[in-house]
mmCIF file of C-alpha atoms in Angstrom:
data_model
loop_
_atom_site.group_PDB
_atom_site.id
_atom_site.type_symbol
_atom_site.label_atom_id
_atom_site.label_comp_id
_atom_site.label_asym_id
_atom_site.label_seq_id
_atom_site.Cartn_x
_atom_site.Cartn_y
_atom_site.Cartn_z
ATOM 1 C CA MET A 212 9.988 12.381 15.813
ATOM 2 C CA THR A 213 12.535 9.742 15.044
ATOM 3 C CA VAL A 214 16.115 11.500 15.176
ATOM 4 C CA PRO A 215 18.677 10.350 12.482
ATOM 5 C CA THR A 216 21.796 8.360 13.559
ATOM 6 C CA THR A 217 24.892 10.078 14.637
ATOM 7 C CA GLY A 218 26.566 11.766 11.485
ATOM 8 C CA ALA A 219 23.434 12.040 9.445
ATOM 9 C CA THR A 220 23.115 15.770 10.354
ATOM 10 C CA THR A 221 26.327 16.843 8.430
ATOM 11 C CA ALA A 222 25.367 15.015 5.122
ATOM 12 C CA THR A 223 26.128 17.016 1.858
ATOM 13 C CA THR A 224 25.849 16.203 -1.675
ATOM 14 C CA GLY A 225 27.633 12.967 -2.401
ATOM 15 C CA ALA A 226 28.281 10.675 -5.399
ATOM 16 C CA GLY A 227 25.556 7.956 -5.406
ATOM 17 C CA ARG A 228 23.371 9.655 -2.877
ATOM 18 C CA GLY A 229 20.078 11.402 -2.968
ATOM 19 C CA PHE A 230 17.415 12.976 -0.591
ATOM 20 C CA GLY A 231 13.876 12.056 -0.586
ATOM 21 C CA ILE A 232 10.824 13.366 1.373
ATOM 22 C CA ASP A 233 7.560 11.345 1.654
ATOM 23 C CA ILE A 234 4.566 13.429 2.805
ATOM 24 C CA GLY A 235 1.592 11.456 4.162
ATOM 25 C CA GLY A 236 -1.497 12.116 5.757
ATOM 26 C CA SER A 237 -0.106 11.365 9.364
ATOM 27 C CA GLY A 238 3.689 11.688 9.008
ATOM 28 C CA ILE A 239 6.321 13.523 6.842
ATOM 29 C CA LYS A 240 9.333 11.188 6.412
ATOM 30 C CA GLY A 241 12.856 11.973 4.872
ATOM 31 C CA GLY A 242 16.208 10.603 4.632
ATOM 32 C CA LEU A 243 19.452 10.060 2.599
ATOM 33 C CA VAL A 244 19.404 7.356 -0.013
ATOM 34 C CA ASP A 245 22.118 5.277 -1.486
ATOM 35 C CA LEU A 246 20.970 5.460 -5.294
ATOM 36 C CA ASP A 247 23.025 2.367 -6.231
ATOM 37 C CA THR A 248 21.396 0.121 -3.732
ATOM 38 C CA GLY A 249 18.034 1.677 -2.805
ATOM 39 C CA GLU A 250 18.842 1.573 0.901
ATOM 40 C CA LEU A 251 18.556 4.452 3.402
ATOM 41 C CA VAL A 252 21.923 5.854 4.633
ATOM 42 C CA GLY A 253 21.436 6.012 8.406
ATOM 43 C CA ASP A 254 18.041 6.502 9.930
ATOM 44 C CA ARG A 255 15.081 8.397 8.488
ATOM 45 C CA LEU A 256 13.504 11.336 10.247
ATOM 46 C CA ARG A 257 9.675 11.610 10.754
ATOM 47 C CA ILE A 258 7.649 14.297 11.917
ATOM 48 C CA ASP A 259 3.932 14.387 12.168
ATOM 49 C CA THR A 260 2.060 16.012 9.437
ATOM 50 C CA PRO A 261 0.711 19.303 10.735
ATOM 51 C CA ARG A 262 -2.903 20.045 11.313
ATOM 52 C CA PRO A 263 -4.176 21.502 8.886
ATOM 53 C CA ALA A 264 -1.720 20.376 6.336
ATOM 54 C CA THR A 265 -1.554 23.548 4.443
ATOM 55 C CA PRO A 266 1.053 24.035 1.832
ATOM 56 C CA ASP A 267 3.092 26.649 3.937
ATOM 57 C CA ALA A 268 2.819 24.404 7.079
ATOM 58 C CA VAL A 269 3.905 21.304 5.117
ATOM 59 C CA ALA A 270 6.864 23.192 3.444
ATOM 60 C CA ASP A 271 8.078 24.337 6.870
ATOM 61 C CA VAL A 272 8.295 20.766 7.977
ATOM 62 C CA VAL A 273 10.086 19.689 4.716
ATOM 63 C CA ALA A 274 12.607 22.448 5.266
ATOM 64 C CA GLU A 275 13.141 21.192 8.790
ATOM 65 C CA VAL A 276 13.851 17.611 7.685
ATOM 66 C CA VAL A 277 16.205 18.696 4.964
ATOM 67 C CA GLY A 278 18.008 21.098 7.256
ATOM 68 C CA THR A 279 18.437 18.463 9.984
ATOM 69 C CA PHE A 280 20.498 16.375 7.518
ATOM 70 C CA GLY A 281 22.460 19.286 6.210
ATOM 71 C CA TRP A 282 21.732 18.301 2.605
ATOM 72 C CA ASP A 283 22.486 20.659 0.073
ATOM 73 C CA GLY A 284 21.715 18.833 -3.321
ATOM 74 C CA PRO A 285 18.459 18.068 -5.189
ATOM 75 C CA VAL A 286 15.414 17.049 -3.113
ATOM 76 C CA GLY A 287 12.671 14.809 -4.174
ATOM 77 C CA VAL A 288 9.210 15.224 -2.581
ATOM 78 C CA THR A 289 6.043 13.168 -2.726
ATOM 79 C CA LEU A 290 2.516 14.441 -2.262
ATOM 80 C CA PRO A 291 -0.671 12.494 -1.790
ATOM 81 C CA SER A 292 -1.900 14.225 -4.809
ATOM 82 C CA VAL A 293 -2.141 14.122 -8.676
ATOM 83 C CA VAL A 294 1.022 16.222 -9.724
ATOM 84 C CA LYS A 295 1.415 17.552 -13.236
ATOM 85 C CA ARG A 296 4.485 19.476 -14.067
ATOM 86 C CA GLY A 297 5.045 20.188 -10.390
ATOM 87 C CA ARG A 298 1.588 21.587 -9.800
ATOM 88 C CA ALA A 299 -0.890 19.721 -7.256
ATOM 89 C CA ARG A 300 -4.100 18.723 -8.982
ATOM 90 C CA SER A 301 -5.800 17.004 -6.113
ATOM 91 C CA ALA A 302 -5.519 16.702 -2.305
ATOM 92 C CA ALA A 303 -5.949 13.474 -0.615
ATOM 93 C CA ASN A 304 -5.590 13.590 3.199
ATOM 94 C CA ILE A 305 -3.908 17.063 3.056
ATOM 95 C CA ASP A 306 -5.552 20.471 3.105
ATOM 96 C CA PRO A 307 -7.629 21.319 -0.044
ATOM 97 C CA SER A 308 -5.646 24.514 -0.466
ATOM 98 C CA TRP A 309 -2.997 22.447 -2.202
ATOM 99 C CA ILE A 310 -5.122 22.051 -5.239
ATOM 100 C CA GLY A 311 -3.708 24.171 -8.019
ATOM 101 C CA ARG A 312 -0.603 25.105 -5.989
ATOM 102 C CA ASP A 313 2.916 25.063 -7.767
ATOM 103 C CA ALA A 314 4.349 22.659 -5.312
ATOM 104 C CA ASP A 315 7.783 22.608 -6.945
ATOM 105 C CA VAL A 316 8.044 26.461 -6.742
ATOM 106 C CA LEU A 317 6.949 26.405 -3.090
ATOM 107 C CA PHE A 318 9.394 23.726 -1.937
ATOM 108 C CA ALA A 319 12.323 25.305 -3.950
ATOM 109 C CA GLY A 320 11.756 28.696 -2.347
ATOM 110 C CA ARG A 321 11.474 27.170 1.148
ATOM 111 C CA LEU A 322 14.646 25.167 0.594
ATOM 112 C CA GLY A 323 16.665 27.876 -1.115
ATOM 113 C CA ARG A 324 16.969 25.938 -4.384
ATOM 114 C CA ARG A 325 16.194 26.326 -8.020
ATOM 115 C CA SER A 326 12.917 24.758 -9.105
ATOM 116 C CA THR A 327 14.881 22.310 -11.303
ATOM 117 C CA GLU A 328 16.537 20.905 -8.247
ATOM 118 C CA VAL A 329 13.193 19.973 -6.683
ATOM 119 C CA ALA A 330 11.193 16.978 -8.125
ATOM 120 C CA VAL A 331 7.627 16.742 -6.880
ATOM 121 C CA LEU A 332 5.608 13.650 -7.553
ATOM 122 C CA ASN A 333 2.669 11.532 -6.564
ATOM 123 C CA ASP A 334 3.557 9.500 -3.458
ATOM 124 C CA ALA A 335 2.429 5.993 -4.808
ATOM 125 C CA ASP A 336 4.119 6.690 -8.228
ATOM 126 C CA ALA A 337 7.436 7.519 -6.280
ATOM 127 C CA ALA A 338 7.074 4.302 -4.331
ATOM 128 C CA GLY A 339 6.243 2.191 -7.417
ATOM 129 C CA MET A 340 9.323 3.593 -9.131
ATOM 130 C CA ALA A 341 11.543 2.480 -6.335
ATOM 131 C CA GLU A 342 10.075 -1.054 -6.423
ATOM 132 C CA MET A 343 10.505 -1.277 -10.155
ATOM 133 C CA ARG A 344 14.313 -0.098 -9.837
ATOM 134 C CA PHE A 345 15.390 -1.748 -6.538
ATOM 135 C CA GLY A 346 12.688 -4.248 -5.645
ATOM 136 C CA ALA A 347 10.988 -7.378 -6.952
ATOM 137 C CA ARG A 348 12.038 -8.316 -10.460
ATOM 138 C CA GLU A 349 8.688 -10.046 -11.203
ATOM 139 C CA GLY A 350 7.076 -6.662 -11.384
ATOM 140 C CA ARG A 351 9.040 -5.614 -14.349
ATOM 141 C CA ALA A 352 7.143 -7.653 -16.885
ATOM 142 C CA GLY A 353 3.480 -7.389 -17.763
ATOM 143 C CA VAL A 354 0.960 -5.261 -15.857
ATOM 144 C CA ALA A 355 1.946 -4.405 -12.176
ATOM 145 C CA VAL A 356 -0.143 -2.452 -9.623
ATOM 146 C CA LEU A 357 1.505 -1.133 -6.617
ATOM 147 C CA LEU A 358 -0.717 -0.171 -3.667
ATOM 148 C CA THR A 359 0.159 1.633 -0.640
ATOM 149 C CA PHE A 360 -2.107 1.125 2.570
ATOM 150 C CA GLY A 361 -1.855 3.990 4.926
ATOM 151 C CA THR A 362 -4.173 6.958 5.693
ATOM 152 C CA GLY A 363 -5.507 6.309 2.309
ATOM 153 C CA ILE A 364 -4.715 3.989 -0.607
ATOM 154 C CA GLY A 365 -2.205 5.148 -3.144
ATOM 155 C CA SER A 366 -1.719 3.348 -6.599
ATOM 156 C CA ALA A 367 0.846 3.160 -9.169
ATOM 157 C CA LEU A 368 0.445 1.306 -12.557
ATOM 158 C CA PHE A 369 3.207 -0.117 -14.516
ATOM 159 C CA GLN A 370 3.471 -1.809 -17.999
ATOM 160 C CA ASP A 371 6.582 -3.725 -18.429
ATOM 161 C CA GLY A 372 8.191 -1.491 -15.752
ATOM 162 C CA ARG A 373 6.999 1.803 -17.243
ATOM 163 C CA LEU A 374 5.014 3.910 -15.168
ATOM 164 C CA VAL A 375 1.474 5.220 -16.133
ATOM 165 C CA PRO A 376 1.428 8.303 -13.673
ATOM 166 C CA ASN A 377 -1.139 9.752 -11.476
ATOM 167 C CA THR A 378 -3.683 6.775 -11.114
ATOM 168 C CA GLU A 379 -6.137 7.182 -8.197
ATOM 169 C CA PHE A 380 -7.362 3.569 -7.812
ATOM 170 C CA GLY A 381 -7.800 4.190 -4.016
ATOM 171 C CA HIS A 382 -10.849 6.291 -4.833
ATOM 172 C CA ILE A 383 -12.732 3.809 -6.943
ATOM 173 C CA GLU A 384 -16.257 3.371 -5.597
ATOM 174 C CA ILE A 385 -16.868 -0.136 -4.354
ATOM 175 C CA ASP A 386 -20.220 -1.129 -2.970
ATOM 176 C CA GLY A 387 -21.185 2.634 -2.887
ATOM 177 C CA ILE A 388 -18.193 3.695 -0.787
ATOM 178 C CA ASP A 389 -14.821 5.202 -1.607
ATOM 179 C CA ALA A 390 -12.444 2.321 -1.509
ATOM 180 C CA GLU A 391 -9.962 3.727 0.801
ATOM 181 C CA LYS A 392 -12.675 4.582 3.371
ATOM 182 C CA ARG A 393 -13.047 0.811 3.926
ATOM 183 C CA ALA A 394 -9.810 -0.779 2.851
ATOM 184 C CA ALA A 395 -7.057 1.717 3.832
ATOM 185 C CA ALA A 396 -4.964 0.799 6.863
ATOM 186 C CA SER A 397 -6.480 3.841 8.681
ATOM 187 C CA ALA A 398 -9.836 2.041 8.500
ATOM 188 C CA LYS A 399 -8.343 -1.079 10.118
ATOM 189 C CA ASP A 400 -6.992 0.937 12.991
ATOM 190 C CA ASN A 401 -10.069 3.336 13.301
ATOM 191 C CA GLU A 402 -12.534 0.506 13.387
ATOM 192 C CA GLY A 403 -10.388 -1.774 15.470
ATOM 193 C CA LEU A 404 -10.418 -4.539 12.768
ATOM 194 C CA SER A 405 -8.335 -7.711 13.071
ATOM 195 C CA TYR A 406 -5.964 -8.445 10.262
ATOM 196 C CA PRO A 407 -8.313 -11.304 8.960
ATOM 197 C CA GLU A 408 -11.295 -8.990 8.984
ATOM 198 C CA TRP A 409 -9.327 -6.169 7.218
ATOM 199 C CA ALA A 410 -7.996 -8.609 4.679
ATOM 200 C CA GLU A 411 -11.566 -9.446 3.613
ATOM 201 C CA ARG A 412 -11.978 -5.743 2.780
ATOM 202 C CA VAL A 413 -8.632 -5.685 0.770
ATOM 203 C CA ASP A 414 -9.686 -8.863 -0.970
ATOM 204 C CA ARG A 415 -12.984 -7.220 -2.073
ATOM 205 C CA TYR A 416 -11.079 -4.220 -3.266
ATOM 206 C CA LEU A 417 -8.475 -6.169 -5.299
ATOM 207 C CA THR A 418 -11.186 -8.385 -6.821
ATOM 208 C CA VAL A 419 -12.776 -5.186 -8.206
ATOM 209 C CA LEU A 420 -9.298 -3.947 -9.628
ATOM 210 C CA ASP A 421 -8.863 -7.435 -11.174
ATOM 211 C CA THR A 422 -12.177 -6.860 -13.139
ATOM 212 C CA LEU A 423 -11.071 -3.533 -14.368
ATOM 213 C CA LEU A 424 -7.208 -4.064 -14.989
ATOM 214 C CA SER A 425 -6.367 -7.824 -15.270
ATOM 215 C CA PRO A 426 -2.989 -7.145 -13.759
ATOM 216 C CA ASP A 427 -0.302 -9.775 -13.469
ATOM 217 C CA LEU A 428 0.973 -8.746 -10.112
ATOM 218 C CA TYR A 429 -0.056 -6.644 -7.045
ATOM 219 C CA ILE A 430 2.772 -5.226 -5.002
ATOM 220 C CA VAL A 431 1.399 -4.014 -1.572
ATOM 221 C CA GLY A 432 3.200 -1.278 0.465
ATOM 222 C CA GLY A 433 2.709 1.063 3.247
ATOM 223 C CA GLY A 434 3.291 0.539 6.871
ATOM 224 C CA VAL A 435 1.269 -2.618 7.035
ATOM 225 C CA SER A 436 3.651 -4.262 4.462
ATOM 226 C CA ARG A 437 5.974 -4.844 7.608
ATOM 227 C CA LYS A 438 3.402 -7.355 8.821
ATOM 228 C CA ALA A 439 2.366 -8.738 5.401
ATOM 229 C CA GLU A 440 2.556 -12.342 6.908
ATOM 230 C CA LYS A 441 -0.646 -11.539 9.031
ATOM 231 C CA TRP A 442 -2.827 -10.583 5.912
ATOM 232 C CA VAL A 443 -1.456 -11.225 2.555
ATOM 233 C CA PRO A 444 -1.901 -15.088 2.898
ATOM 234 C CA SER A 445 -5.552 -14.493 3.724
ATOM 235 C CA LEU A 446 -6.334 -12.870 0.313
ATOM 236 C CA THR A 447 -8.208 -15.023 -2.234
ATOM 237 C CA VAL A 448 -7.932 -12.728 -5.376
ATOM 238 C CA ASP A 449 -6.732 -14.543 -8.481
ATOM 239 C CA THR A 450 -3.793 -12.200 -9.053
ATOM 240 C CA PRO A 451 -0.476 -12.910 -7.157
ATOM 241 C CA VAL A 452 0.117 -10.393 -4.222
ATOM 242 C CA ILE A 453 3.598 -9.701 -2.865
ATOM 243 C CA ALA A 454 4.829 -7.254 -0.244
ATOM 244 C CA ALA A 455 6.916 -4.309 -1.326
ATOM 245 C CA SER A 456 10.597 -5.108 -0.733
ATOM 246 C CA LEU A 457 11.283 -1.530 0.411
ATOM 247 C CA LEU A 458 8.457 -1.611 2.851
ATOM 248 C CA ASN A 459 7.453 1.970 3.905
ATOM 249 C CA ASN A 460 10.743 3.469 2.690
ATOM 250 C CA ALA A 461 9.776 3.281 -0.852
ATOM 251 C CA GLY A 462 8.436 6.660 -1.315
ATOM 252 C CA ILE A 463 11.575 8.262 0.144
ATOM 253 C CA VAL A 464 13.762 6.293 -2.063
ATOM 254 C CA GLY A 465 11.738 6.942 -5.202
ATOM 255 C CA ALA A 466 11.699 10.708 -4.498
ATOM 256 C CA ALA A 467 15.383 10.716 -4.116
ATOM 257 C CA ALA A 468 15.986 8.835 -7.377
ATOM 258 C CA ALA A 469 13.629 11.094 -9.095
ATOM 259 C CA ALA A 470 15.308 14.256 -7.851
ATOM 260 C CA ALA A 471 18.758 12.872 -8.820
ATOM 261 C CA GLU A 472 17.581 12.143 -12.213
ATOM 262 C CA GLY A 473 15.582 15.252 -12.829
ATOM 263 C CA LEU A 474 12.273 13.430 -13.060
ATOM 264 C CA ALA A 475 8.911 14.778 -12.190
ATOM 265 C CA HIS A 476 5.424 14.454 -13.421
#
């Protein structure tokens, strides 16, 4: 667990601030966000994702994170799931019991808030929204694809900066195998691949996406974006590839912005 910096535990609703939670297959991260700059206010808090990652177990951790900061305003929460009108429609790297669950009602009840004060959205969509708002300007024109490489592969598709929600390009079958089984960052770690070896798999994945989408730009995020210099230059795909400017905090930032603006899918 990463503990917030001194003073972060007494935060309340403030002008220009929001709160975001990013639920992943291995960790649940949350923090205060400056909505004018897209930067975290103090440190984030990370707690391991419970096993199994059932709705109630995850909601308990979300409540713990929010309570640690003393935040009493709207909360944005990401899920590694297709999310429509607050309801989870799939479950990637979390427990299958999420499917069909009213996630916004669950989190609102656990946090003691109205459902309108909680925005639940797909994790990659949140990260992409943050990048479009605060990150690289080159992604705001044409077709841009943000990909988060972690336990799985999340995707967010944008046309001239406008989100097409709930894409699941990490589950495209490539060479007979679900793409994220071979090209997620977890595959690199689990199989002991070097960055060049893993980059070959990512390159193959992006080449297939090129054929399907003909995008103008790929933005790559997730934890491995902190070491983009070790693998992005090895990619040979025709479409330009840049690292996400918000790195692995993009989901938190996008969730906080969505909650502050009353946005959810």
